[in-house]
Amino acid sequence: MERERPELLPHLARGSGAASTSCQRIDTESNGYGTSVDWNALFPAGQAAHHSLGLYRPEWTWKSAATGPTHGPRARYWVGANGDPSRHTTTLSWKGLAQYVAESSPVTAKPFVTHFDAGQGDFYHSGGTRVSGAAWNNLSLQDVPPTYRWLVTSTGTKLKPSIDYTDAYEGGSALRLTGTLDAVNTVRLYQTKLPVAADTKLSVVVKTPAAGPTRLKAAVSFTDAPTTFTTLDLGATTGTGWEHKTLDLSAYAGKTVAQLGLETTGTTSSYDIKVGRIALYDGAVDAPSAPTAPTVLGTTDTGGASKSLRLGWTASASGEVHHYEVYRRNADGGRTFLGATPNDSYFVPKLDRAGTETSTTLDVEAVSTEFGRSPAASTTVTWSATTESNLALNRPATASGQCNASEAPAKAVNGSVSGGNADKWCATTSAKWLEVDLGSSRPLNRFVVKHAAAGGESASWNTRDFRVEVRDSTTAAWTTAVTVSGNTAATTTHPVALSARYVRLVVTAPTQTTDPAARIYEFEAWGT
């Protein structure tokens, strides 16, 4: 069990018989699971609880976590140091709340769909495809977490379940099972109360490192025998991508599912499988109707080529909607995810203009509770006319070195190629790079590099191999925007669609010959 609120949780009570007579508050704001508590006084073994319990500031688990998505402190706080709610043997005083509070699940109605999505991530996936590489956090998209984290039974080595933030089918995370598989493993995931009808299906989406047997079965127990699992084999995969396995539960019509889990069979020294979805639903996957009349309610300029904006639309007229997703259409025909909401309005904090586009098309589509998708409804954002310029012109420039005092990096951003052989940046250092600070993050649509022959020198000295890198801060990693091999031209132009403050030209083969000197007459970064 894992629940977390900013301040005070509802009282937790356990036991039968006489009601508790008072509330005991535990303040975990400072020490979290290091807080000293007389648990035996609160929950004496084999007796009714003497008190109800209030937990103050359990968000300590968030504050104490390392940067990035993590469940480590939370798991220890709620489940205990063993990471298994059924194992409480420890010398630590904090056993984990799961020892004292019985599980209770909200999974009581169909459809039930989980992608093991924690409502946050370093990317966003839709149907197994990455539609955004930006970090995000939106708890309205969070799935119901597994009831049991983690209950694994095996006569051999236990596999390790985890929430994997490196891959996802939907959202920003998935379930992953890894380890040595030398015996049957039963992984209990969800306590449920889901009735089975004649058309009920159980769908599981999996990914394996190589095509072949999954060695995985869906494990289902029913309320008439809740600790006995019926298993349904998921078969084999045909590749290394996400694959759907749909199982017919009609043979169990009239029963009620008490638990959902997974079972592994067979043996392998290095088992690794990802589960991107488990869904239990009736009939075909339903798709809602499209939202209507998406409208840009207002915009605010946030930079030379970016806006924040407020969107609104009329909710889908039919179908049960889980949430709406907002995308921008890209020039290459793809789409970039901007965000999602269960509501009929959304705020986009920053929309960047791509190059000199005059308008950006935005799509809004509805996603049903069974994760069927509606057609997209569209609207546009209009950009005002702008004049592009060479943003690197006369900006501060640094370099790996220079051949002499008259061939400094500033010569490569002075806007001139006609000042003779000294009107260039030259370097013979082993690593050759030229960096320009544009002053702020600016939208860029192309780089222009003017090599030796552009300034009147031999074409044999034109740069052969080079790349252009970008970043937004001095602490960020460089990202490669342009890579060129085998160039012979005096002037090269490289279209891009990005924003950056710092741009860097890295020369890896300075000439067509063995001459070691890089000769750059101009390095230009064009944008708005």
Coordinates of C-alpha atoms in Angstrom, one line a residue:
M1 CA 0.0 0.0 0.0
E2 CA 1.3 3.5 -0.8
R3 CA -0.6 6.7 -0.2
E4 CA 0.9 10.2 0.2
R5 CA -0.6 13.6 1.0
P6 CA 1.1 16.9 1.6
E7 CA 0.3 17.1 5.3
L8 CA -2.0 14.9 7.3
L9 CA -3.2 11.5 6.2
P10 CA -6.7 10.2 7.2
H11 CA -6.5 8.2 10.4
L12 CA -5.4 4.6 9.9
A13 CA -7.0 2.0 12.1
R14 CA -6.6 -1.8 12.4
G15 CA -8.1 -4.6 14.3
S16 CA -11.5 -5.8 15.5
G17 CA -13.4 -5.7 18.7
A18 CA -13.4 -2.6 20.9
A19 CA -13.0 0.7 18.9
S20 CA -9.9 2.7 19.4
T21 CA -10.2 5.3 22.1
S22 CA -7.9 8.1 20.8
C23 CA -5.8 9.2 17.9
Q24 CA -2.0 8.9 18.1
R25 CA -0.2 11.3 15.8
I26 CA 3.3 10.5 14.5
D27 CA 5.3 13.4 13.2
T28 CA 7.6 12.2 10.4
E29 CA 8.5 15.6 8.9
S30 CA 12.1 15.6 10.2
N31 CA 13.2 11.9 10.3
G32 CA 10.8 10.0 8.2
Y33 CA 11.3 6.2 8.7
G34 CA 13.9 7.1 11.3
T35 CA 11.2 8.4 13.7
S36 CA 11.0 6.5 17.0
V37 CA 7.6 4.9 17.5
D38 CA 6.3 2.4 20.1
W39 CA 4.5 0.3 17.6
N40 CA 3.6 -2.5 20.1
A41 CA 1.7 0.1 22.1
L42 CA -0.2 1.2 19.1
F43 CA -0.8 -2.2 17.5
P44 CA -0.3 -4.9 20.1
A45 CA 0.0 -8.4 18.4
G46 CA -3.2 -10.4 18.3
Q47 CA -5.3 -7.6 19.8
A48 CA -7.5 -4.8 18.6
A49 CA -5.7 -1.5 17.9
H50 CA -5.7 0.8 21.0
H51 CA -5.5 4.0 18.9
S52 CA -6.2 5.3 15.5
L53 CA -3.1 6.8 13.8
G54 CA -2.4 10.1 12.1
L55 CA 0.7 10.5 10.1
Y56 CA 2.0 14.1 9.9
R57 CA 4.1 15.1 6.8
P58 CA 4.7 11.8 5.1
E59 CA 5.9 13.8 2.0
W60 CA 9.3 13.5 3.8
T61 CA 9.7 10.6 1.4
W62 CA 9.7 13.0 -1.5
K63 CA 11.9 15.6 0.1
S64 CA 14.5 13.0 1.1
A65 CA 14.7 11.3 -2.4
A66 CA 17.5 11.9 -4.8
T67 CA 16.7 13.9 -7.9
G68 CA 14.6 12.1 -10.5
P69 CA 11.8 9.6 -10.2
T70 CA 12.3 7.2 -7.3
H71 CA 10.2 5.0 -5.1
G72 CA 13.1 4.0 -2.7
P73 CA 12.2 6.1 0.3
R74 CA 8.5 5.7 -0.2
A75 CA 8.8 1.9 -0.4
R76 CA 10.8 1.8 2.8
Y77 CA 8.3 4.2 4.6
W78 CA 5.2 2.3 3.6
V79 CA 6.3 -1.2 2.9
G80 CA 9.5 -1.6 5.1
A81 CA 13.2 -2.2 4.6
N82 CA 12.7 -5.6 3.0
G83 CA 10.7 -4.2 0.1
D84 CA 8.1 -6.9 0.7
P85 CA 4.9 -6.2 2.6
S86 CA 4.8 -9.9 3.8
R87 CA 8.3 -9.8 5.4
H88 CA 8.8 -7.6 8.5
T89 CA 11.7 -9.3 10.2
T90 CA 14.2 -6.5 10.7
T91 CA 16.2 -5.0 13.6
L92 CA 14.9 -1.5 12.5
S93 CA 12.2 0.0 14.6
W94 CA 10.2 1.2 11.5
K95 CA 8.6 -2.0 10.1
G96 CA 6.6 -0.2 7.4
L97 CA 3.0 0.8 7.6
A98 CA 1.9 -2.3 5.5
Q99 CA 2.6 -4.4 8.6
Y100 CA -0.2 -2.7 10.5
V101 CA -2.7 -1.7 7.9
A102 CA -4.5 -4.2 5.7
E103 CA -4.5 -3.6 1.9
S104 CA -7.6 -1.9 0.4
S105 CA -7.8 -1.5 -3.4
P106 CA -9.9 0.9 -5.5
V107 CA -9.9 -1.5 -8.4
T108 CA -13.6 -2.5 -8.2
A109 CA -15.0 -1.6 -11.6
K110 CA -14.3 -2.3 -15.3
P111 CA -12.6 -1.2 -17.3
F112 CA -9.4 -1.5 -15.4
V113 CA -6.2 -0.3 -17.2
T114 CA -2.8 0.2 -15.8
H115 CA 0.4 1.2 -17.6
F116 CA 2.3 1.3 -14.3
D117 CA 2.6 5.0 -15.1
A118 CA 3.7 7.1 -12.0
G119 CA 2.4 10.3 -13.5
Q120 CA 5.9 11.6 -14.2
G121 CA 8.9 10.8 -16.4
D122 CA 11.8 12.0 -18.6
F123 CA 9.8 11.4 -21.8
Y124 CA 6.3 10.6 -22.9
H125 CA 5.2 7.6 -24.9
S126 CA 1.9 7.0 -26.7
G127 CA 1.2 3.5 -27.9
G128 CA 4.9 2.6 -27.5
T129 CA 6.1 5.6 -29.6
R130 CA 8.1 8.5 -28.0
V131 CA 6.1 11.6 -28.7
S132 CA 8.1 13.9 -26.4
G133 CA 11.6 13.8 -25.0
A134 CA 10.8 16.4 -22.3
A135 CA 10.5 15.7 -18.6
W136 CA 7.0 16.0 -17.2
N137 CA 4.9 15.6 -14.1
N138 CA 1.1 15.3 -14.1
L139 CA -0.5 13.2 -11.3
S140 CA -3.8 13.4 -13.1
L141 CA -2.3 10.8 -15.5
Q142 CA -1.0 8.5 -12.7
D143 CA -2.2 4.9 -12.7
V144 CA -3.4 3.0 -9.7
P145 CA -0.1 1.7 -8.2
P146 CA 0.2 -2.1 -7.6
T147 CA -1.5 -3.1 -4.4
Y148 CA 1.5 -5.3 -3.4
R149 CA 5.0 -3.9 -3.8
W150 CA 6.4 -6.4 -4.1
L151 CA 4.9 -9.8 -3.3
V152 CA 6.8 -12.5 -5.1
T153 CA 6.7 -16.2 -4.2
S154 CA 9.0 -18.8 -5.6
T155 CA 10.7 -22.1 -4.6
G156 CA 13.9 -20.8 -6.2
T157 CA 15.4 -17.4 -6.8
K158 CA 12.9 -14.6 -6.7
L159 CA 12.7 -12.2 -9.6
K160 CA 12.9 -8.5 -8.9
P161 CA 9.9 -6.3 -10.0
S162 CA 10.5 -2.6 -10.4
I163 CA 9.0 0.5 -11.9
D164 CA 11.2 1.2 -15.0
Y165 CA 11.6 4.8 -15.9
T166 CA 13.7 4.1 -19.0
D167 CA 10.8 2.8 -21.2
A168 CA 7.0 2.9 -21.3
Y169 CA 4.1 1.9 -23.5
E170 CA 2.0 4.8 -22.3
G171 CA 3.3 7.7 -20.3
G172 CA 6.7 7.6 -18.6
S173 CA 7.2 4.2 -17.0
A174 CA 6.5 0.5 -17.1
L175 CA 6.8 -2.6 -15.0
R176 CA 10.0 -4.6 -15.4
L177 CA 10.8 -8.1 -14.1
T178 CA 14.5 -9.1 -14.0
G179 CA 16.8 -11.6 -12.4
T180 CA 17.7 -15.3 -12.5
L181 CA 14.7 -17.5 -13.4
D182 CA 15.2 -20.9 -12.0
A183 CA 11.7 -21.8 -10.7
V184 CA 8.1 -20.6 -11.0
N185 CA 7.6 -17.1 -9.7
T186 CA 4.2 -15.7 -8.8
V187 CA 4.1 -11.9 -8.7
R188 CA 0.9 -10.6 -7.0
L189 CA 0.1 -7.1 -8.3
Y190 CA -3.5 -6.0 -7.7
Q191 CA -6.2 -6.8 -5.3
T192 CA -9.4 -6.3 -7.3
K193 CA -13.2 -6.9 -7.4
L194 CA -13.9 -7.2 -11.1
P195 CA -16.8 -9.2 -12.4
V196 CA -16.2 -11.4 -15.5
A197 CA -18.8 -11.3 -18.2
A198 CA -19.2 -13.4 -21.4
D199 CA -17.2 -10.9 -23.4
T200 CA -14.5 -9.9 -20.8
K201 CA -10.9 -9.8 -22.1
L202 CA -7.6 -9.5 -20.3
S203 CA -4.9 -7.7 -22.3
V204 CA -1.2 -7.6 -21.5
V205 CA 1.4 -5.6 -23.5
V206 CA 5.0 -6.9 -23.2
K207 CA 8.4 -6.3 -24.6
T208 CA 11.4 -8.7 -24.6
P209 CA 15.1 -8.1 -25.4
A210 CA 14.9 -10.6 -28.2
A211 CA 12.1 -12.5 -30.1
G212 CA 11.1 -15.7 -28.4
P213 CA 9.2 -17.2 -25.5
T214 CA 8.1 -14.7 -22.9
R215 CA 8.0 -17.4 -20.2
L216 CA 5.2 -15.3 -18.8
K217 CA 1.6 -16.0 -17.9
A218 CA -1.2 -13.8 -16.6
A219 CA -2.2 -14.9 -13.2
V220 CA -5.8 -14.5 -12.0
S221 CA -7.6 -15.5 -8.9
F222 CA -11.3 -15.4 -8.2
T223 CA -13.3 -14.5 -5.1
D224 CA -14.4 -18.2 -4.6
A225 CA -10.7 -19.2 -4.1
P226 CA -8.8 -15.9 -3.8
T227 CA -5.4 -17.5 -3.1
T228 CA -5.5 -19.9 -6.0
F229 CA -4.3 -18.6 -9.3
T230 CA -5.5 -19.5 -12.7
T231 CA -2.8 -18.8 -15.3
L232 CA -3.0 -18.0 -19.0
D233 CA 0.1 -18.2 -21.2
L234 CA 1.2 -15.1 -23.0
G235 CA 3.2 -17.1 -25.6
A236 CA 6.1 -15.7 -27.5
T237 CA 7.1 -12.4 -29.0
T238 CA 8.0 -11.9 -32.7
G239 CA 10.4 -9.0 -32.2
T240 CA 11.8 -6.6 -29.7
G241 CA 9.0 -4.0 -29.7
W242 CA 5.8 -3.8 -27.6
E243 CA 3.4 -6.6 -28.4
H244 CA -0.2 -7.1 -27.4
K245 CA -1.4 -10.3 -25.9
T246 CA -5.2 -10.5 -25.6
L247 CA -6.8 -13.3 -23.5
D248 CA -10.4 -14.4 -23.5
L249 CA -11.9 -14.8 -20.1
S250 CA -15.4 -15.9 -21.2
A251 CA -14.8 -19.4 -19.7
Y252 CA -14.9 -17.7 -16.3
A253 CA -18.1 -15.7 -16.8
G254 CA -20.0 -15.2 -13.6
K255 CA -16.9 -15.2 -11.4
T256 CA -15.3 -12.1 -9.9
V257 CA -11.5 -11.5 -10.1
A258 CA -9.9 -11.1 -6.7
Q259 CA -6.3 -10.7 -7.7
L260 CA -4.4 -9.9 -10.9
G261 CA -0.7 -10.9 -11.2
L262 CA 1.9 -12.5 -13.3
E263 CA 3.6 -15.9 -13.3
T264 CA 6.9 -16.8 -14.8
T265 CA 8.0 -20.3 -15.9
G266 CA 11.0 -22.0 -17.4
T267 CA 14.7 -21.1 -16.7
T268 CA 17.2 -18.6 -17.9
S269 CA 20.2 -17.0 -16.2
S270 CA 19.2 -13.5 -17.2
Y271 CA 15.4 -12.9 -17.4
D272 CA 14.3 -9.5 -18.5
I273 CA 10.8 -8.5 -19.5
K274 CA 8.8 -5.3 -19.5
V275 CA 5.1 -5.0 -19.1
G276 CA 3.6 -1.9 -20.5
R277 CA -0.1 -2.5 -19.9
I278 CA -2.5 -4.8 -18.1
A279 CA -6.2 -4.2 -18.9
L280 CA -9.4 -6.0 -18.1
Y281 CA -12.5 -4.8 -20.1
D282 CA -15.6 -6.0 -21.8
G283 CA -16.1 -6.4 -25.6
A284 CA -14.0 -4.3 -28.0
V285 CA -11.9 -1.4 -26.9
D286 CA -14.2 1.7 -27.1
A287 CA -13.1 5.0 -28.5
P288 CA -14.8 8.3 -27.6
S289 CA -16.0 10.8 -30.0
A290 CA -13.6 13.7 -30.8
P291 CA -13.8 16.8 -28.7
T292 CA -15.2 19.8 -30.6
A293 CA -14.3 23.4 -31.2
P294 CA -10.8 23.6 -29.8
T295 CA -10.0 27.2 -29.3
V296 CA -6.9 29.3 -28.4
L297 CA -8.4 31.4 -25.6
G298 CA -5.4 33.6 -25.1
T299 CA -1.7 33.8 -25.7
T300 CA 1.3 35.6 -24.1
D301 CA 4.7 36.1 -25.7
T302 CA 7.4 34.5 -23.6
G303 CA 10.3 35.2 -25.9
G304 CA 11.2 36.2 -29.4
A305 CA 9.7 33.1 -30.9
S306 CA 7.7 31.4 -28.1
K307 CA 4.3 31.8 -26.5
S308 CA 2.3 30.5 -23.6
L309 CA -1.3 29.8 -24.4
R310 CA -4.6 28.7 -23.0
L311 CA -6.7 26.2 -24.8
G312 CA -10.3 25.2 -24.4
W313 CA -12.7 22.7 -26.2
T314 CA -16.1 21.1 -25.8
A315 CA -15.9 17.7 -24.2
S316 CA -16.5 14.5 -26.2
A317 CA -20.3 14.0 -26.7
S318 CA -20.0 10.2 -26.4
G319 CA -17.8 7.7 -24.7
E320 CA -16.1 7.6 -21.3
V321 CA -13.1 9.9 -21.5
H322 CA -10.1 9.2 -19.3
H323 CA -8.2 12.3 -20.4
Y324 CA -7.5 14.6 -23.4
E325 CA -4.0 14.8 -25.0
V326 CA -2.6 18.0 -26.7
Y327 CA -0.1 17.8 -29.5
R328 CA 1.7 20.1 -31.9
R329 CA 2.1 19.0 -35.5
N330 CA 5.6 19.1 -36.8
A331 CA 6.9 20.0 -40.3
D332 CA 8.1 16.4 -40.8
G333 CA 4.5 15.0 -40.4
G334 CA 5.1 13.9 -36.8
R335 CA 3.6 15.2 -33.6
T336 CA 5.0 16.4 -30.3
F337 CA 3.1 15.8 -27.1
L338 CA 2.5 19.0 -25.1
G339 CA 0.5 17.7 -22.2
A340 CA -2.8 16.1 -21.1
T341 CA -5.7 16.8 -18.8
P342 CA -9.0 15.2 -17.7
N343 CA -10.6 18.6 -18.1
D344 CA -11.8 20.6 -21.1
S345 CA -9.1 23.2 -21.0
Y346 CA -5.3 23.2 -20.8
F347 CA -2.5 25.7 -20.3
V348 CA 0.7 25.3 -22.5
P349 CA 3.5 27.1 -20.6
K350 CA 5.7 27.3 -23.7
L351 CA 5.2 26.7 -27.4
D352 CA 8.3 27.3 -29.5
R353 CA 8.1 28.5 -33.0
A354 CA 9.7 26.2 -35.5
G355 CA 12.0 28.3 -37.8
T356 CA 9.9 30.9 -39.6
E357 CA 6.6 29.0 -39.7
T358 CA 3.6 31.4 -39.8
S359 CA 1.3 29.1 -37.8
T360 CA 1.4 26.0 -35.6
T361 CA -1.4 23.4 -35.7
L362 CA -2.5 21.9 -32.4
D363 CA -4.4 18.7 -32.1
V364 CA -6.6 17.7 -29.2
E365 CA -7.7 14.0 -28.9
A366 CA -9.8 12.2 -26.4
V367 CA -8.5 8.9 -24.8
S368 CA -11.2 6.6 -23.4
T369 CA -11.1 4.7 -20.1
E370 CA -10.2 1.7 -22.2
F371 CA -7.5 3.7 -24.0
G372 CA -9.2 3.9 -27.3
R373 CA -8.5 7.2 -29.1
S374 CA -10.7 9.6 -30.9
P375 CA -9.9 11.4 -34.1
A376 CA -8.0 14.7 -33.4
A377 CA -9.7 18.0 -33.3
S378 CA -7.5 20.9 -34.4
T379 CA -6.8 24.6 -34.0
T380 CA -4.0 26.9 -35.0
V381 CA -1.7 29.4 -33.3
T382 CA -0.6 32.3 -35.6
W383 CA 2.9 33.7 -35.4
S384 CA 3.6 37.3 -36.3
A385 CA 6.1 38.1 -39.1
T386 CA 9.7 38.2 -37.9
T387 CA 13.0 39.0 -39.5
E388 CA 15.8 36.5 -39.1
S389 CA 19.4 37.6 -38.5
N390 CA 22.8 36.1 -37.8
L391 CA 22.5 35.8 -34.0
A392 CA 26.2 35.0 -33.7
L393 CA 27.4 38.3 -35.2
N394 CA 29.8 40.0 -32.9
R395 CA 28.8 37.8 -29.9
P396 CA 31.4 36.7 -27.4
A397 CA 33.4 33.8 -28.8
T398 CA 35.9 31.4 -27.2
A399 CA 38.0 28.6 -28.7
S400 CA 40.3 25.7 -28.0
G401 CA 43.2 27.9 -29.1
Q402 CA 44.4 30.1 -32.0
C403 CA 47.3 30.0 -34.4
N404 CA 48.4 33.6 -33.5
A405 CA 47.1 36.8 -31.9
S406 CA 45.6 38.1 -35.2
E407 CA 43.5 34.9 -35.8
A408 CA 41.4 35.0 -32.6
P409 CA 37.9 33.4 -32.3
A410 CA 36.3 36.9 -32.6
K411 CA 37.3 37.0 -36.2
A412 CA 34.9 34.1 -37.0
V413 CA 31.9 36.2 -35.8
N414 CA 32.8 39.6 -37.1
G415 CA 30.6 39.4 -40.3
S416 CA 33.6 39.7 -42.7
V417 CA 35.5 37.3 -45.0
S418 CA 37.2 40.0 -47.1
G419 CA 39.9 41.1 -44.7
G420 CA 42.7 38.9 -45.9
N421 CA 44.1 35.7 -44.5
A422 CA 44.0 37.1 -41.0
D423 CA 40.2 37.6 -41.1
K424 CA 39.6 34.2 -39.7
W425 CA 39.8 31.9 -36.6
C426 CA 42.7 29.5 -36.9
A427 CA 43.7 26.7 -34.5
T428 CA 46.1 23.8 -34.6
T429 CA 45.2 22.4 -31.1
S430 CA 44.6 18.6 -30.9
A431 CA 40.9 19.3 -30.1
K432 CA 39.6 22.1 -32.3
W433 CA 36.4 24.0 -31.3
L434 CA 34.8 27.4 -31.5
E435 CA 32.0 28.4 -29.1
V436 CA 29.7 31.4 -29.3
D437 CA 27.4 32.7 -26.6
L438 CA 24.1 34.1 -28.1
G439 CA 23.2 35.8 -24.9
S440 CA 19.9 33.9 -24.3
S441 CA 18.2 30.9 -25.7
R442 CA 17.1 31.8 -29.2
P443 CA 15.2 29.9 -31.9
L444 CA 17.6 28.9 -34.7
N445 CA 16.8 27.8 -38.2
R446 CA 20.2 27.3 -39.8
F447 CA 23.9 27.4 -39.3
V448 CA 26.3 28.7 -42.0
V449 CA 30.0 27.9 -41.9
K450 CA 32.5 29.8 -44.2
H451 CA 35.7 27.8 -44.7
A452 CA 39.1 28.6 -46.1
A453 CA 38.2 29.2 -49.7
A454 CA 35.5 31.6 -48.7
G455 CA 38.3 33.9 -47.5
G456 CA 40.4 33.4 -50.6
E457 CA 42.6 30.6 -49.4
S458 CA 43.2 27.2 -51.0
A459 CA 40.1 24.9 -51.4
S460 CA 42.3 22.1 -50.1
W461 CA 42.1 23.7 -46.7
N462 CA 38.3 23.7 -46.5
T463 CA 37.1 21.9 -43.4
R464 CA 36.4 18.2 -44.3
D465 CA 34.7 16.8 -41.1
F466 CA 32.9 18.8 -38.4
R467 CA 29.8 19.0 -36.3
V468 CA 27.7 21.7 -34.6
E469 CA 26.7 21.3 -31.0
V470 CA 24.2 23.3 -28.9
R471 CA 23.2 23.7 -25.3
D472 CA 21.1 26.2 -23.1
S473 CA 23.4 26.5 -20.1
T474 CA 27.1 26.1 -19.2
T475 CA 26.1 23.1 -17.0
A476 CA 24.1 21.3 -19.6
A477 CA 25.5 18.6 -21.9
W478 CA 26.2 19.5 -25.5
T479 CA 23.7 18.1 -28.0
T480 CA 24.8 17.4 -31.6
A481 CA 22.7 19.4 -34.0
V482 CA 24.7 18.9 -37.3
T483 CA 27.2 16.4 -38.4
V484 CA 29.2 16.7 -41.7
S485 CA 31.7 14.3 -43.2
G486 CA 33.5 14.7 -46.5
N487 CA 32.8 18.4 -47.1
T488 CA 34.7 20.1 -49.9
A489 CA 32.6 23.3 -50.3
A490 CA 33.8 26.8 -49.3
T491 CA 30.5 27.7 -47.6
T492 CA 28.1 25.2 -46.1
T493 CA 24.5 25.7 -44.9
H494 CA 22.8 23.5 -42.3
P495 CA 19.0 23.9 -41.6
V496 CA 17.8 23.2 -38.1
A497 CA 14.8 23.8 -36.0
L498 CA 15.9 24.2 -32.4
S499 CA 16.5 26.7 -29.6
A500 CA 19.9 27.3 -27.9
R501 CA 22.0 29.9 -26.1
Y502 CA 25.4 28.4 -26.7
V503 CA 26.5 27.0 -30.1
R504 CA 29.8 25.3 -30.8
L505 CA 31.6 24.3 -34.0
V506 CA 33.8 21.2 -33.5
V507 CA 36.3 20.5 -36.2
T508 CA 37.4 16.8 -36.5
A509 CA 39.2 16.9 -39.9
P510 CA 40.4 20.4 -40.6
T511 CA 41.5 20.1 -44.2
Q512 CA 41.4 17.9 -47.3
T513 CA 45.1 17.1 -46.8
T514 CA 47.3 16.4 -43.8
D515 CA 47.5 20.1 -42.9
P516 CA 46.5 20.3 -39.2
A517 CA 45.1 23.9 -39.1
A518 CA 41.4 24.7 -38.9
R519 CA 40.5 27.8 -40.8
I520 CA 37.0 29.3 -40.2
Y521 CA 36.2 32.7 -41.7
E522 CA 32.7 32.9 -40.3
F523 CA 30.5 30.8 -38.1
E524 CA 26.9 32.0 -38.3
A525 CA 23.8 31.0 -36.4
W526 CA 20.6 32.3 -38.1
G527 CA 17.4 32.7 -36.3
T528 CA 14.8 35.1 -34.8

